[in-house]
Amino acid sequence: EGRWFAVRVAPLGTHGLVLVLAEDLTEMRRVEAMRRDFVANVSHELKTPVGALSLLAETVESAADDPEAVRRFAGRMQHESVRLTSLVQDLMTLSRVQGDEPLPELHPVSLDEVVVEALDRGHVKAGAKGIELATGGEDGLKVRGDEELLVTALRNLIDNAVAYSPENTRVVVATRRADEAYAEINVTDQGIGIPPGDLERVFERFYRVDPARSRQTGGTGLGLAIVKHVVTKHDGQVTVWSKEGSGSTFTIRLPLLNPPAGGDPTPRTRT
Ligand code: ADP
């Protein structure tokens, strides 16, 4: 275990002092440990709803002569099944996108359509909290990609924006041409925000700032990991800006399809 050390020697000022930094490649070891922890985490996450389900089943059995109790327990069983299903679905999506292989089929994808599709389901949850879902920005941007995966990624960001925002706030999904070669989708909320110390880690599998809150909102803890891998697979990046107590902006940056080859993108008119 003592092998992973990089030694860096840095001169300090002009007095011949050197600073020797024994860097234990923490990052590399952390990634390795994360890989090992993943299976443990998955097992733990599966165990919770499965355990609850079997307990509820037992309870239902013993409450068979109380229809009201049966109904109540059945409702909770349904809730746990939904949780289990989302977890399994997220695990399947993650396994599709976290490997090194490129995505099999890429097509021209309109970001307008990705936004419309991703917002589709979001309206229900947002409506229940009185959250206004607004869209804006530049139309007609196209990228090369897998539409279904891009929709999943954006949907995860929208679901989070709604889940981590108080009632009667606003979530804005906006597309824009960032520069000649890149398009951006920004999801901005007026929610609880993310503490600076957690910002770097929220894209890790099962990392949650507040585990109780995440479970309460039905989160699997895999949403942002999926976003990161989907976007990376499209040669893009996802970044986050956040201020505790006032909100967050998640930005998906993707290479534009057919960016103008350095020239003037607008057709010239003859005078
Ligand atoms: P979860 O299923 O817990 O939402 P994610 O991977 O989607 O898992 O997000 C990881 C964590 O990042 C969340 O538990 C939450 O603490 C934080 N987070 C994600 N999006 C937001 C947001 N828009 N505002 C505040 N916190 C967020």
PDB file of C-alpha atoms and ligand atoms in Angstrom:
ATOM      1  CA  GLU A   1       0.000   0.000   0.000  1.00  0.00           C
ATOM      2  CA  GLY A   2       3.021   2.278   0.304  1.00  0.00           C
ATOM      3  CA  ARG A   3       3.602   2.532  -3.407  1.00  0.00           C
ATOM      4  CA  TRP A   4       1.427   5.431  -4.411  1.00  0.00           C
ATOM      5  CA  PHE A   5       3.612   8.384  -3.648  1.00  0.00           C
ATOM      6  CA  ALA A   6       4.698  11.227  -5.844  1.00  0.00           C
ATOM      7  CA  VAL A   7       7.401  13.430  -4.454  1.00  0.00           C
ATOM      8  CA  ARG A   8       7.446  17.044  -5.528  1.00  0.00           C
ATOM      9  CA  VAL A   9      10.320  19.346  -4.745  1.00  0.00           C
ATOM     10  CA  ALA A  10       9.604  23.041  -4.845  1.00  0.00           C
ATOM     11  CA  PRO A  11      12.216  25.762  -4.269  1.00  0.00           C
ATOM     12  CA  LEU A  12      11.188  28.268  -1.598  1.00  0.00           C
ATOM     13  CA  GLY A  13      12.411  31.789  -2.124  1.00  0.00           C
ATOM     14  CA  THR A  14      16.063  32.560  -2.811  1.00  0.00           C
ATOM     15  CA  HIS A  15      17.686  31.063   0.287  1.00  0.00           C
ATOM     16  CA  GLY A  16      18.185  27.602  -1.093  1.00  0.00           C
ATOM     17  CA  LEU A  17      15.320  26.220   0.956  1.00  0.00           C
ATOM     18  CA  VAL A  18      13.298  23.510  -0.675  1.00  0.00           C
ATOM     19  CA  LEU A  19       9.873  22.269   0.154  1.00  0.00           C
ATOM     20  CA  VAL A  20       9.501  18.534  -0.308  1.00  0.00           C
ATOM     21  CA  LEU A  21       5.937  17.466  -0.810  1.00  0.00           C
ATOM     22  CA  ALA A  22       5.195  13.802  -0.456  1.00  0.00           C
ATOM     23  CA  GLU A  23       1.921  13.624  -2.276  1.00  0.00           C
ATOM     24  CA  ASP A  24       0.251  10.309  -1.634  1.00  0.00           C
ATOM     25  CA  LEU A  25      -1.743  10.428  -4.871  1.00  0.00           C
ATOM     26  CA  THR A  26      -4.812  10.806  -2.741  1.00  0.00           C
ATOM     27  CA  GLU A  27      -6.991  11.280  -5.783  1.00  0.00           C
ATOM     28  CA  MET A  28      -5.973   7.977  -7.332  1.00  0.00           C
ATOM     29  CA  ARG A  29      -6.433   6.085  -4.117  1.00  0.00           C
ATOM     30  CA  ARG A  30      -9.729   7.800  -3.545  1.00  0.00           C
ATOM     31  CA  VAL A  31     -11.011   6.677  -6.946  1.00  0.00           C
ATOM     32  CA  GLU A  32      -9.868   3.145  -6.208  1.00  0.00           C
ATOM     33  CA  ALA A  33     -11.548   3.187  -2.815  1.00  0.00           C
ATOM     34  CA  MET A  34     -14.703   4.599  -4.404  1.00  0.00           C
ATOM     35  CA  ARG A  35     -14.795   1.684  -6.810  1.00  0.00           C
ATOM     36  CA  ARG A  36     -14.600  -0.737  -3.919  1.00  0.00           C
ATOM     37  CA  ASP A  37     -17.166   1.203  -1.926  1.00  0.00           C
ATOM     38  CA  PHE A  38     -19.579   1.220  -4.847  1.00  0.00           C
ATOM     39  CA  VAL A  39     -20.659  -2.387  -4.449  1.00  0.00           C
ATOM     40  CA  ALA A  40     -21.036  -1.884  -0.719  1.00  0.00           C
ATOM     41  CA  ASN A  41     -23.104   1.247  -1.333  1.00  0.00           C
ATOM     42  CA  VAL A  42     -25.346  -0.430  -3.895  1.00  0.00           C
ATOM     43  CA  SER A  43     -25.976  -3.323  -1.523  1.00  0.00           C
ATOM     44  CA  HIS A  44     -26.805  -0.947   1.261  1.00  0.00           C
ATOM     45  CA  GLU A  45     -29.115   1.163  -0.897  1.00  0.00           C
ATOM     46  CA  LEU A  46     -30.935  -1.952  -2.109  1.00  0.00           C
ATOM     47  CA  LYS A  47     -31.171  -3.384   1.359  1.00  0.00           C
ATOM     48  CA  THR A  48     -33.155  -0.476   2.742  1.00  0.00           C
ATOM     49  CA  PRO A  49     -36.243  -0.685   0.480  1.00  0.00           C
ATOM     50  CA  VAL A  50     -36.090  -4.491   0.284  1.00  0.00           C
ATOM     51  CA  GLY A  51     -35.964  -4.695   4.076  1.00  0.00           C
ATOM     52  CA  ALA A  52     -38.845  -2.262   4.385  1.00  0.00           C
ATOM     53  CA  LEU A  53     -40.868  -4.242   1.844  1.00  0.00           C
ATOM     54  CA  SER A  54     -40.466  -7.540   3.620  1.00  0.00           C
ATOM     55  CA  LEU A  55     -41.338  -5.958   6.955  1.00  0.00           C
ATOM     56  CA  LEU A  56     -44.414  -4.333   5.448  1.00  0.00           C
ATOM     57  CA  ALA A  57     -45.474  -7.615   3.860  1.00  0.00           C
ATOM     58  CA  GLU A  58     -45.296  -9.304   7.251  1.00  0.00           C
ATOM     59  CA  THR A  59     -47.294  -6.505   8.811  1.00  0.00           C
ATOM     60  CA  VAL A  60     -49.959  -6.689   6.126  1.00  0.00           C
ATOM     61  CA  GLU A  61     -50.266 -10.399   6.717  1.00  0.00           C
ATOM     62  CA  SER A  62     -50.869  -9.949  10.423  1.00  0.00           C
ATOM     63  CA  ALA A  63     -53.300  -7.072   9.827  1.00  0.00           C
ATOM     64  CA  ALA A  64     -55.417  -8.988   7.339  1.00  0.00           C
ATOM     65  CA  ASP A  65     -58.655  -8.361   9.250  1.00  0.00           C
ATOM     66  CA  ASP A  66     -58.147  -4.577   9.325  1.00  0.00           C
ATOM     67  CA  PRO A  67     -58.827  -3.280   5.786  1.00  0.00           C
ATOM     68  CA  GLU A  68     -57.821   0.280   6.681  1.00  0.00           C
ATOM     69  CA  ALA A  69     -54.406  -0.846   7.952  1.00  0.00           C
ATOM     70  CA  VAL A  70     -53.940  -3.089   4.917  1.00  0.00           C
ATOM     71  CA  ARG A  71     -54.595  -0.143   2.622  1.00  0.00           C
ATOM     72  CA  ARG A  72     -52.106   2.003   4.498  1.00  0.00           C
ATOM     73  CA  PHE A  73     -49.360  -0.605   4.433  1.00  0.00           C
ATOM     74  CA  ALA A  74     -50.028  -1.392   0.784  1.00  0.00           C
ATOM     75  CA  GLY A  75     -49.509   2.307   0.013  1.00  0.00           C
ATOM     76  CA  ARG A  76     -46.165   2.248   1.778  1.00  0.00           C
ATOM     77  CA  MET A  77     -45.181  -0.908  -0.081  1.00  0.00           C
ATOM     78  CA  GLN A  78     -45.946   0.848  -3.317  1.00  0.00           C
ATOM     79  CA  HIS A  79     -43.774   3.780  -2.246  1.00  0.00           C
ATOM     80  CA  GLU A  80     -40.837   1.458  -1.476  1.00  0.00           C
ATOM     81  CA  SER A  81     -41.283  -0.373  -4.796  1.00  0.00           C
ATOM     82  CA  VAL A  82     -41.127   2.907  -6.688  1.00  0.00           C
ATOM     83  CA  ARG A  83     -37.912   3.740  -4.853  1.00  0.00           C
ATOM     84  CA  LEU A  84     -36.455   0.350  -5.665  1.00  0.00           C
ATOM     85  CA  THR A  85     -37.411   0.712  -9.312  1.00  0.00           C
ATOM     86  CA  SER A  86     -35.788   4.139  -9.675  1.00  0.00           C
ATOM     87  CA  LEU A  87     -32.639   2.840  -8.036  1.00  0.00           C
ATOM     88  CA  VAL A  88     -32.424  -0.140 -10.392  1.00  0.00           C
ATOM     89  CA  GLN A  89     -33.194   2.092 -13.375  1.00  0.00           C
ATOM     90  CA  ASP A  90     -30.481   4.562 -12.385  1.00  0.00           C
ATOM     91  CA  LEU A  91     -27.988   1.743 -11.864  1.00  0.00           C
ATOM     92  CA  MET A  92     -28.748   0.432 -15.346  1.00  0.00           C
ATOM     93  CA  THR A  93     -28.357   3.870 -16.909  1.00  0.00           C
ATOM     94  CA  LEU A  94     -25.119   4.428 -15.031  1.00  0.00           C
ATOM     95  CA  SER A  95     -23.685   1.106 -16.159  1.00  0.00           C
ATOM     96  CA  ARG A  96     -24.491   2.081 -19.728  1.00  0.00           C
ATOM     97  CA  VAL A  97     -22.602   5.338 -19.578  1.00  0.00           C
ATOM     98  CA  GLN A  98     -19.765   4.978 -17.111  1.00  0.00           C
ATOM     99  CA  GLY A  99     -17.565   2.593 -19.086  1.00  0.00           C
ATOM    100  CA  ASP A 100     -14.820   3.632 -21.490  1.00  0.00           C
ATOM    101  CA  GLU A 101     -16.547   2.491 -24.675  1.00  0.00           C
ATOM    102  CA  PRO A 102     -17.982   5.216 -26.894  1.00  0.00           C
ATOM    103  CA  LEU A 103     -21.770   5.432 -27.275  1.00  0.00           C
ATOM    104  CA  PRO A 104     -22.909   3.143 -30.085  1.00  0.00           C
ATOM    105  CA  GLU A 105     -25.250   5.422 -32.009  1.00  0.00           C
ATOM    106  CA  LEU A 106     -24.995   9.153 -32.271  1.00  0.00           C
ATOM    107  CA  HIS A 107     -27.394  11.299 -34.261  1.00  0.00           C
ATOM    108  CA  PRO A 108     -27.987  14.991 -34.791  1.00  0.00           C
ATOM    109  CA  VAL A 109     -30.030  16.093 -31.793  1.00  0.00           C
ATOM    110  CA  SER A 110     -31.938  19.330 -31.412  1.00  0.00           C
ATOM    111  CA  LEU A 111     -31.442  20.882 -27.974  1.00  0.00           C
ATOM    112  CA  ASP A 112     -34.930  22.401 -28.234  1.00  0.00           C
ATOM    113  CA  GLU A 113     -36.361  18.908 -28.321  1.00  0.00           C
ATOM    114  CA  VAL A 114     -34.154  17.743 -25.472  1.00  0.00           C
ATOM    115  CA  VAL A 115     -35.459  20.633 -23.357  1.00  0.00           C
ATOM    116  CA  VAL A 116     -39.115  19.979 -24.246  1.00  0.00           C
ATOM    117  CA  GLU A 117     -38.803  16.261 -23.509  1.00  0.00           C
ATOM    118  CA  ALA A 118     -36.920  16.793 -20.275  1.00  0.00           C
ATOM    119  CA  LEU A 119     -39.464  19.328 -19.035  1.00  0.00           C
ATOM    120  CA  ASP A 120     -42.380  17.072 -19.843  1.00  0.00           C
ATOM    121  CA  ARG A 121     -42.506  15.179 -16.562  1.00  0.00           C
ATOM    122  CA  GLY A 122     -40.952  17.956 -14.512  1.00  0.00           C
ATOM    123  CA  HIS A 123     -44.104  20.050 -14.750  1.00  0.00           C
ATOM    124  CA  VAL A 124     -46.026  17.694 -12.478  1.00  0.00           C
ATOM    125  CA  LYS A 125     -43.551  17.810  -9.597  1.00  0.00           C
ATOM    126  CA  ALA A 126     -42.938  21.521 -10.059  1.00  0.00           C
ATOM    127  CA  GLY A 127     -46.658  22.247 -10.156  1.00  0.00           C
ATOM    128  CA  ALA A 128     -47.178  20.406  -6.886  1.00  0.00           C
ATOM    129  CA  LYS A 129     -44.727  22.823  -5.225  1.00  0.00           C
ATOM    130  CA  GLY A 130     -45.918  25.924  -7.014  1.00  0.00           C
ATOM    131  CA  ILE A 131     -42.584  26.150  -8.805  1.00  0.00           C
ATOM    132  CA  GLU A 132     -42.597  27.924 -12.140  1.00  0.00           C
ATOM    133  CA  LEU A 133     -40.609  26.086 -14.825  1.00  0.00           C
ATOM    134  CA  ALA A 134     -39.450  28.579 -17.436  1.00  0.00           C
ATOM    135  CA  THR A 135     -37.443  28.111 -20.620  1.00  0.00           C
ATOM    136  CA  GLY A 136     -35.512  30.574 -22.645  1.00  0.00           C
ATOM    137  CA  GLY A 137     -32.430  31.269 -24.673  1.00  0.00           C
ATOM    138  CA  GLU A 138     -31.419  30.518 -28.191  1.00  0.00           C
ATOM    139  CA  ASP A 139     -33.410  28.149 -30.404  1.00  0.00           C
ATOM    140  CA  GLY A 140     -32.149  25.866 -33.115  1.00  0.00           C
ATOM    141  CA  LEU A 141     -28.936  24.618 -31.522  1.00  0.00           C
ATOM    142  CA  LYS A 142     -27.915  21.119 -32.526  1.00  0.00           C
ATOM    143  CA  VAL A 143     -25.417  18.661 -31.141  1.00  0.00           C
ATOM    144  CA  ARG A 144     -24.364  15.156 -32.019  1.00  0.00           C
ATOM    145  CA  GLY A 145     -25.526  12.636 -29.489  1.00  0.00           C
ATOM    146  CA  ASP A 146     -27.923  10.160 -27.997  1.00  0.00           C
ATOM    147  CA  GLU A 147     -31.182  12.043 -27.485  1.00  0.00           C
ATOM    148  CA  GLU A 148     -32.570   9.694 -24.864  1.00  0.00           C
ATOM    149  CA  LEU A 149     -29.457   9.977 -22.701  1.00  0.00           C
ATOM    150  CA  LEU A 150     -29.308  13.748 -23.068  1.00  0.00           C
ATOM    151  CA  VAL A 151     -32.961  13.970 -22.024  1.00  0.00           C
ATOM    152  CA  THR A 152     -32.234  11.756 -19.012  1.00  0.00           C
ATOM    153  CA  ALA A 153     -29.311  13.985 -18.000  1.00  0.00           C
ATOM    154  CA  LEU A 154     -31.290  17.210 -18.296  1.00  0.00           C
ATOM    155  CA  ARG A 155     -34.279  15.651 -16.551  1.00  0.00           C
ATOM    156  CA  ASN A 156     -32.042  14.766 -13.605  1.00  0.00           C
ATOM    157  CA  LEU A 157     -30.903  18.388 -13.327  1.00  0.00           C
ATOM    158  CA  ILE A 158     -34.484  19.665 -13.524  1.00  0.00           C
ATOM    159  CA  ASP A 159     -35.715  17.110 -10.969  1.00  0.00           C
ATOM    160  CA  ASN A 160     -32.955  18.207  -8.587  1.00  0.00           C
ATOM    161  CA  ALA A 161     -33.656  21.907  -9.135  1.00  0.00           C
ATOM    162  CA  VAL A 162     -37.286  21.282  -8.185  1.00  0.00           C
ATOM    163  CA  ALA A 163     -36.474  18.902  -5.319  1.00  0.00           C
ATOM    164  CA  TYR A 164     -33.979  21.240  -3.649  1.00  0.00           C
ATOM    165  CA  SER A 165     -36.027  24.418  -4.000  1.00  0.00           C
ATOM    166  CA  PRO A 166     -38.657  25.837  -1.677  1.00  0.00           C
ATOM    167  CA  GLU A 167     -42.229  26.328  -2.831  1.00  0.00           C
ATOM    168  CA  ASN A 168     -43.222  29.148  -5.149  1.00  0.00           C
ATOM    169  CA  THR A 169     -39.793  29.718  -6.657  1.00  0.00           C
ATOM    170  CA  ARG A 170     -38.595  29.623 -10.245  1.00  0.00           C
ATOM    171  CA  VAL A 171     -36.497  27.155 -12.222  1.00  0.00           C
ATOM    172  CA  VAL A 172     -35.131  28.339 -15.545  1.00  0.00           C
ATOM    173  CA  VAL A 173     -33.844  26.055 -18.279  1.00  0.00           C
ATOM    174  CA  ALA A 174     -31.971  28.059 -20.890  1.00  0.00           C
ATOM    175  CA  THR A 175     -29.978  27.142 -23.958  1.00  0.00           C
ATOM    176  CA  ARG A 176     -27.298  29.321 -25.470  1.00  0.00           C
ATOM    177  CA  ARG A 177     -24.429  29.287 -27.910  1.00  0.00           C
ATOM    178  CA  ALA A 178     -21.464  29.647 -25.567  1.00  0.00           C
ATOM    179  CA  ASP A 179     -18.961  30.238 -28.348  1.00  0.00           C
ATOM    180  CA  GLU A 180     -18.189  29.100 -31.896  1.00  0.00           C
ATOM    181  CA  ALA A 181     -17.887  25.480 -30.924  1.00  0.00           C
ATOM    182  CA  TYR A 182     -20.048  24.911 -27.870  1.00  0.00           C
ATOM    183  CA  ALA A 183     -23.663  25.039 -26.798  1.00  0.00           C
ATOM    184  CA  GLU A 184     -24.788  25.279 -23.195  1.00  0.00           C
ATOM    185  CA  ILE A 185     -27.883  24.273 -21.293  1.00  0.00           C
ATOM    186  CA  ASN A 186     -28.216  26.048 -17.956  1.00  0.00           C
ATOM    187  CA  VAL A 187     -30.573  24.967 -15.205  1.00  0.00           C
ATOM    188  CA  THR A 188     -30.916  27.690 -12.603  1.00  0.00           C
ATOM    189  CA  ASP A 189     -32.868  27.395  -9.383  1.00  0.00           C
ATOM    190  CA  GLN A 190     -33.565  29.581  -6.364  1.00  0.00           C
ATOM    191  CA  GLY A 191     -33.107  26.675  -3.992  1.00  0.00           C
ATOM    192  CA  ILE A 192     -31.126  25.754  -0.907  1.00  0.00           C
ATOM    193  CA  GLY A 193     -27.787  25.804  -2.721  1.00  0.00           C
ATOM    194  CA  ILE A 194     -24.755  23.635  -2.073  1.00  0.00           C
ATOM    195  CA  PRO A 195     -22.069  24.382   0.521  1.00  0.00           C
ATOM    196  CA  PRO A 196     -18.676  25.181  -1.087  1.00  0.00           C
ATOM    197  CA  GLY A 197     -17.067  22.141   0.517  1.00  0.00           C
ATOM    198  CA  ASP A 198     -19.544  19.782  -1.137  1.00  0.00           C
ATOM    199  CA  LEU A 199     -19.524  21.292  -4.639  1.00  0.00           C
ATOM    200  CA  GLU A 200     -16.714  19.111  -5.902  1.00  0.00           C
ATOM    201  CA  ARG A 201     -18.248  15.930  -4.609  1.00  0.00           C
ATOM    202  CA  VAL A 202     -21.887  16.140  -5.682  1.00  0.00           C
ATOM    203  CA  PHE A 203     -21.106  14.371  -8.976  1.00  0.00           C
ATOM    204  CA  GLU A 204     -19.849  11.275  -7.143  1.00  0.00           C
ATOM    205  CA  ARG A 205     -22.091   8.226  -7.005  1.00  0.00           C
ATOM    206  CA  PHE A 206     -24.248   8.218  -3.869  1.00  0.00           C
ATOM    207  CA  TYR A 207     -22.765  11.465  -2.550  1.00  0.00           C
ATOM    208  CA  ARG A 208     -25.454  13.558  -0.880  1.00  0.00           C
ATOM    209  CA  VAL A 209     -25.092  16.821   0.990  1.00  0.00           C
ATOM    210  CA  ASP A 210     -28.000  15.862   3.223  1.00  0.00           C
ATOM    211  CA  PRO A 211     -28.850  12.124   2.990  1.00  0.00           C
ATOM    212  CA  ALA A 212     -32.140  12.478   4.875  1.00  0.00           C
ATOM    213  CA  ARG A 213     -33.354  15.203   2.547  1.00  0.00           C
ATOM    214  CA  SER A 214     -32.289  13.302  -0.558  1.00  0.00           C
ATOM    215  CA  ARG A 215     -34.205  10.177   0.508  1.00  0.00           C
ATOM    216  CA  GLN A 216     -37.223  12.228   1.425  1.00  0.00           C
ATOM    217  CA  THR A 217     -37.329  13.689  -2.091  1.00  0.00           C
ATOM    218  CA  GLY A 218     -36.989  10.188  -3.561  1.00  0.00           C
ATOM    219  CA  GLY A 219     -33.430  10.722  -4.789  1.00  0.00           C
ATOM    220  CA  THR A 220     -31.230   7.735  -5.539  1.00  0.00           C
ATOM    221  CA  GLY A 221     -27.976   9.629  -5.091  1.00  0.00           C
ATOM    222  CA  LEU A 222     -26.999   8.678  -8.652  1.00  0.00           C
ATOM    223  CA  GLY A 223     -28.580  11.526 -10.628  1.00  0.00           C
ATOM    224  CA  LEU A 224     -25.568  13.791 -10.954  1.00  0.00           C
ATOM    225  CA  ALA A 225     -23.180  10.882 -11.534  1.00  0.00           C
ATOM    226  CA  ILE A 226     -25.370   9.935 -14.496  1.00  0.00           C
ATOM    227  CA  VAL A 227     -25.341  13.538 -15.745  1.00  0.00           C
ATOM    228  CA  LYS A 228     -21.559  13.691 -15.530  1.00  0.00           C
ATOM    229  CA  HIS A 229     -21.029  10.444 -17.426  1.00  0.00           C
ATOM    230  CA  VAL A 230     -23.622  11.197 -20.103  1.00  0.00           C
ATOM    231  CA  VAL A 231     -22.117  14.615 -20.754  1.00  0.00           C
ATOM    232  CA  THR A 232     -18.555  13.303 -20.723  1.00  0.00           C
ATOM    233  CA  LYS A 233     -19.565  10.643 -23.261  1.00  0.00           C
ATOM    234  CA  HIS A 234     -20.700  13.510 -25.505  1.00  0.00           C
ATOM    235  CA  ASP A 235     -17.294  15.218 -25.195  1.00  0.00           C
ATOM    236  CA  GLY A 236     -18.849  17.879 -23.014  1.00  0.00           C
ATOM    237  CA  GLN A 237     -18.567  19.092 -19.450  1.00  0.00           C
ATOM    238  CA  VAL A 238     -20.976  19.706 -16.626  1.00  0.00           C
ATOM    239  CA  THR A 239     -20.239  22.386 -14.065  1.00  0.00           C
ATOM    240  CA  VAL A 240     -22.031  23.871 -11.099  1.00  0.00           C
ATOM    241  CA  TRP A 241     -22.188  27.290  -9.540  1.00  0.00           C
ATOM    242  CA  SER A 242     -23.980  27.605  -6.251  1.00  0.00           C
ATOM    243  CA  LYS A 243     -24.566  29.904  -3.345  1.00  0.00           C
ATOM    244  CA  GLU A 244     -25.952  28.490  -0.130  1.00  0.00           C
ATOM    245  CA  GLY A 245     -29.399  29.789   0.574  1.00  0.00           C
ATOM    246  CA  SER A 246     -29.886  31.491  -2.772  1.00  0.00           C
ATOM    247  CA  GLY A 247     -29.620  28.852  -5.482  1.00  0.00           C
ATOM    248  CA  SER A 248     -27.601  26.876  -7.985  1.00  0.00           C
ATOM    249  CA  THR A 249     -26.885  26.793 -11.685  1.00  0.00           C
ATOM    250  CA  PHE A 250     -25.860  23.571 -13.375  1.00  0.00           C
ATOM    251  CA  THR A 251     -24.363  23.972 -16.846  1.00  0.00           C
ATOM    252  CA  ILE A 252     -24.125  21.270 -19.474  1.00  0.00           C
ATOM    253  CA  ARG A 253     -21.660  22.232 -22.199  1.00  0.00           C
ATOM    254  CA  LEU A 254     -21.723  20.255 -25.448  1.00  0.00           C
ATOM    255  CA  PRO A 255     -19.859  20.527 -28.750  1.00  0.00           C
ATOM    256  CA  LEU A 256     -22.105  22.054 -31.424  1.00  0.00           C
ATOM    257  CA  LEU A 257     -22.906  20.057 -34.498  1.00  0.00           C
ATOM    258  CA  ASN A 258     -21.416  21.765 -37.550  1.00  0.00           C
ATOM    259  CA  PRO A 259     -20.025  24.818 -35.829  1.00  0.00           C
ATOM    260  CA  PRO A 260     -19.359  27.599 -38.340  1.00  0.00           C
ATOM    261  CA  ALA A 261     -15.867  27.017 -39.710  1.00  0.00           C
ATOM    262  CA  GLY A 262     -14.446  30.203 -38.313  1.00  0.00           C
ATOM    263  CA  GLY A 263     -16.377  32.297 -40.800  1.00  0.00           C
ATOM    264  CA  ASP A 264     -19.433  34.484 -40.577  1.00  0.00           C
ATOM    265  CA  PRO A 265     -22.349  32.174 -39.776  1.00  0.00           C
ATOM    266  CA  THR A 266     -25.025  34.517 -41.164  1.00  0.00           C
ATOM    267  CA  PRO A 267     -25.713  34.383 -44.885  1.00  0.00           C
ATOM    268  CA  ARG A 268     -24.531  37.447 -46.732  1.00  0.00           C
ATOM    269  CA  THR A 269     -27.109  39.558 -48.464  1.00  0.00           C
ATOM    270  CA  ARG A 270     -26.295  41.093 -51.784  1.00  0.00           C
ATOM    271  CA  THR A 271     -26.836  44.808 -52.011  1.00  0.00           C
TER     272      THR A 271
HETATM  273  P1  ADP B   1     -30.010  12.813  -5.230  1.00  0.00           P
HETATM  274  O1  ADP B   1     -30.741  11.639  -5.711  1.00  0.00           O
HETATM  275  O2  ADP B   1     -29.625  12.738  -3.786  1.00  0.00           O
HETATM  276  O3  ADP B   1     -30.642  14.113  -5.583  1.00  0.00           O
HETATM  277  P2  ADP B   1     -27.905  13.569  -7.092  1.00  0.00           P
HETATM  278  O4  ADP B   1     -26.720  12.817  -7.577  1.00  0.00           O
HETATM  279  O5  ADP B   1     -28.895  14.015  -8.100  1.00  0.00           O
HETATM  280  O6  ADP B   1     -28.585  12.680  -5.980  1.00  0.00           O
HETATM  281  O7  ADP B   1     -27.394  14.851  -6.293  1.00  0.00           O
HETATM  282  C1  ADP B   1     -26.406  14.678  -5.278  1.00  0.00           C
HETATM  283  C2  ADP B   1     -26.600  15.693  -4.162  1.00  0.00           C
HETATM  284  O8  ADP B   1     -26.306  17.003  -4.657  1.00  0.00           O
HETATM  285  C3  ADP B   1     -28.024  15.776  -3.640  1.00  0.00           C
HETATM  286  O9  ADP B   1     -28.260  14.836  -2.612  1.00  0.00           O
HETATM  287  C4  ADP B   1     -28.065  17.211  -3.105  1.00  0.00           C
HETATM  288  O10 ADP B   1     -27.506  17.245  -1.806  1.00  0.00           O
HETATM  289  C5  ADP B   1     -27.136  17.974  -4.039  1.00  0.00           C
HETATM  290  N1  ADP B   1     -27.861  18.704  -5.102  1.00  0.00           N
HETATM  291  C6  ADP B   1     -28.051  18.314  -6.381  1.00  0.00           C
HETATM  292  N2  ADP B   1     -28.718  19.238  -7.092  1.00  0.00           N
HETATM  293  C7  ADP B   1     -28.955  20.263  -6.254  1.00  0.00           C
HETATM  294  C8  ADP B   1     -29.604  21.555  -6.391  1.00  0.00           C
HETATM  295  N3  ADP B   1     -30.123  21.950  -7.555  1.00  0.00           N
HETATM  296  N4  ADP B   1     -29.654  22.356  -5.297  1.00  0.00           N
HETATM  297  C9  ADP B   1     -29.112  21.947  -4.125  1.00  0.00           C
HETATM  298  N5  ADP B   1     -28.492  20.763  -3.926  1.00  0.00           N
HETATM  299  C10 ADP B   1     -28.418  19.929  -4.979  1.00  0.00           C
END
